XYZ file of C-alpha atoms in Angstrom:
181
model
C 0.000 0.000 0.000
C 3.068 2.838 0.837
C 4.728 1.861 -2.342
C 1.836 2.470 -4.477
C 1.237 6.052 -2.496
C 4.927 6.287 -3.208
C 4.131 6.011 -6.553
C 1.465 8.254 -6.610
C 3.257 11.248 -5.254
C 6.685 10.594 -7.227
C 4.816 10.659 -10.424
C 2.700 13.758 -8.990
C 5.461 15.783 -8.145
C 7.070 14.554 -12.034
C 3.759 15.751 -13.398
C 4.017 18.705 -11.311
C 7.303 19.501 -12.392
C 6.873 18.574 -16.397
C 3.613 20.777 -15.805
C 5.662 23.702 -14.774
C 6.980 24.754 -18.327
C 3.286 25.164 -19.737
C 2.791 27.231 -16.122
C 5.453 29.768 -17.312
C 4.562 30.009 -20.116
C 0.847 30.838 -19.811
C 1.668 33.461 -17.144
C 3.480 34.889 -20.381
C 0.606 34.337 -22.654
C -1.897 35.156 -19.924
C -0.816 38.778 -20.329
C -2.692 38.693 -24.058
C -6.746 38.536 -21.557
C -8.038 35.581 -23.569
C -11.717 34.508 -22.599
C -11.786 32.332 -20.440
C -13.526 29.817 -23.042
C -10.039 30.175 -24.839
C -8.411 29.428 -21.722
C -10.340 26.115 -21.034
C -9.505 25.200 -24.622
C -5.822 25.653 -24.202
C -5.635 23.808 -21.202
C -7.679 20.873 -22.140
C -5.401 20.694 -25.400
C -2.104 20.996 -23.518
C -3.495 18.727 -21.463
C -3.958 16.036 -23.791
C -0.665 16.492 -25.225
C 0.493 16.248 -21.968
C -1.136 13.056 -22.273
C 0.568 11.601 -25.477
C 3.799 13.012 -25.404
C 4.726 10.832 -22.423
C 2.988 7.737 -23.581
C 5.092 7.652 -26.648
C 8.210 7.880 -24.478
C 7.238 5.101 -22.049
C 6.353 2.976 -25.132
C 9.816 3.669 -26.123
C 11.323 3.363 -22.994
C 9.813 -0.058 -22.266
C 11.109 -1.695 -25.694
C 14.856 -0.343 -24.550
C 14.054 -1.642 -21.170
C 13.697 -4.865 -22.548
C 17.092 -4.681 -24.523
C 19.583 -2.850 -22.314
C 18.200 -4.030 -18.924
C 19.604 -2.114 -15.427
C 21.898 0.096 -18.171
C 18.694 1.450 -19.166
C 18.347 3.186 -14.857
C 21.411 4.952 -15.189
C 20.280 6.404 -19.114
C 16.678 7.430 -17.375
C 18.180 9.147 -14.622
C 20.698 10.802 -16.851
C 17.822 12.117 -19.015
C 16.204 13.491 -15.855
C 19.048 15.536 -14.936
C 19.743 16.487 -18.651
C 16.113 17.503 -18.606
C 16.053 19.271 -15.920
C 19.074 21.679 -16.619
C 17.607 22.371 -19.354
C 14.375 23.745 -18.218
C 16.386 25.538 -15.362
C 19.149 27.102 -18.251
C 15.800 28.018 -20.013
C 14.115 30.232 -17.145
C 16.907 32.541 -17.333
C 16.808 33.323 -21.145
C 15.638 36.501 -22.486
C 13.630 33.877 -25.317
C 10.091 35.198 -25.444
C 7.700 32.696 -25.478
C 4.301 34.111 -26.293
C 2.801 32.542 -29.014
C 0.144 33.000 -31.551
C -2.850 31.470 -29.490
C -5.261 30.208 -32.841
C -4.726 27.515 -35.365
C -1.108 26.189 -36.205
C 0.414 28.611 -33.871
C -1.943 26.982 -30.651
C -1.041 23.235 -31.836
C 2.994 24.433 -31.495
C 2.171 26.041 -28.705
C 1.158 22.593 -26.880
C 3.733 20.641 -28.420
C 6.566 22.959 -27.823
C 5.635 22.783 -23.788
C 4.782 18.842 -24.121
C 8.640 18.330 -25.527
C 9.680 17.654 -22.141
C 6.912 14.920 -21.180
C 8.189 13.139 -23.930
C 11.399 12.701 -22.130
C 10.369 12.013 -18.648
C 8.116 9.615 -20.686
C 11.248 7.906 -22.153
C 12.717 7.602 -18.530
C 9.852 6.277 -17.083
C 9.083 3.683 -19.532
C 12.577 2.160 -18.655
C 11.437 1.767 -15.163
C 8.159 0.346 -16.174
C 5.789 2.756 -14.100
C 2.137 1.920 -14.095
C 1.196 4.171 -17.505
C -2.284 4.900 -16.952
C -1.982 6.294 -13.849
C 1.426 8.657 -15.161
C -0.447 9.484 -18.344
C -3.638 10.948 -16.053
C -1.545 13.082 -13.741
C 0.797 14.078 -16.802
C -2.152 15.486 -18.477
C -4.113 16.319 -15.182
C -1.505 18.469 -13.964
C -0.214 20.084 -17.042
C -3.934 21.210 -17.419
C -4.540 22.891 -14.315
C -1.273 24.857 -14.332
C -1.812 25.984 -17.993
C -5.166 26.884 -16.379
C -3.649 28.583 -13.273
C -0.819 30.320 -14.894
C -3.679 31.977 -17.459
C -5.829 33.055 -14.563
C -2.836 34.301 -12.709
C -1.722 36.156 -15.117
C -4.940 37.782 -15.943
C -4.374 39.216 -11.958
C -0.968 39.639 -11.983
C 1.770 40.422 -13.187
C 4.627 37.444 -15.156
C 6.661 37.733 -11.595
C 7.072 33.943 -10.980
C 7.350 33.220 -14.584
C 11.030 31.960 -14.727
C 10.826 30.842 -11.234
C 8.513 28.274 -11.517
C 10.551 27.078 -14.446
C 13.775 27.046 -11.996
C 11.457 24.444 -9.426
C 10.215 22.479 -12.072
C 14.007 21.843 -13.492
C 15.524 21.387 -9.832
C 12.343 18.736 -8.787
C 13.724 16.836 -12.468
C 17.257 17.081 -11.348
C 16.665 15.773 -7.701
C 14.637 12.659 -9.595
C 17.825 11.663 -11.590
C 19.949 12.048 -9.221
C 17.667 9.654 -6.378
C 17.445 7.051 -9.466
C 21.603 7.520 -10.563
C 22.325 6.523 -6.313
């Protein structure tokens, strides 16, 4: 029973984290004062991408399982940490990252902050996580952040934009780094 609560809040806080890109950068796009019906639209697609991107990458990640075995650990938490630099290099970039919110522009949009699921997708498949469960909080979280960070950014100002991108990529590192000992 503790493992699978164990479970349940690793992949959480991994959710959380992966989630914490499409936070940023709807505090960004927030600033644009969609409608809300918009905003519900953005966050169920991210969502769903959210969804797929990872599932792809554990499908992956279980077929390389299968052929490299325990070698496959140390790759997953490498990607983790690889991962999670990244985002955290990324929050202090002067890239701007506000989109065109219709059409093609939306679609890139949810892919280009679903990139990263893909990976922790790849890692996880390797360790052979329970899917359905990662998939739902993958796209569960991602969702209500992209929601959040467009609310909060209808308040507020972008304050916590890069910060949250700084946690998100620290809470990635500290996974690779518990799965690499």
């Amino acid at each position: 029973m503790s493992y699978v609560i164990g479970e349940w809040l690793t992949l959480s806080l991994m959710a959380i984290a992966v989630g914490m890109d499409a936070f940023s950068v709807s505090l960004g796009m927030g600033m644009l004062n969609l409608r809300l019906r918009k905003i519900a639209f953005i966050g169920i697609l991210i969502g769903i991408f959210h969804i797929f991107m990872p599932f792809f990458g554990i499908v992956l990640g279980n077929i390389l399982s299968e052929k490299f075995g325990s070698f496959a650990i140390y790759v997953g938490g490498i990607l983790l940490i690889v991962l999670g630099i990244q985002m955290f290099i990324h929050s202090f970039s002067e890239q701007n990252n506000t989109y065109l919110v219709r059409g093609l522009g939306l679609f890139l949009f949810a892919l280009t902050v679903s990139l990263d699921s893909f990976s922790v997708g790849l890692s996880l498949g390797m360790f052979g996580v329970r899917t359905v469960v990662a998939l739902f909080l993958f796209g569960f979280f991602s969702m209500v952040l992209t929601w959040l960070g467009f609310i909060l950014a209808r308040k507020a100002s972008s304050l916590l934009g890069s910060y949250s991108e700084v946690l998100g990529g620290s809470i990635l590192c500290a996974f690779g780094i518990q799965l690499l000992l």
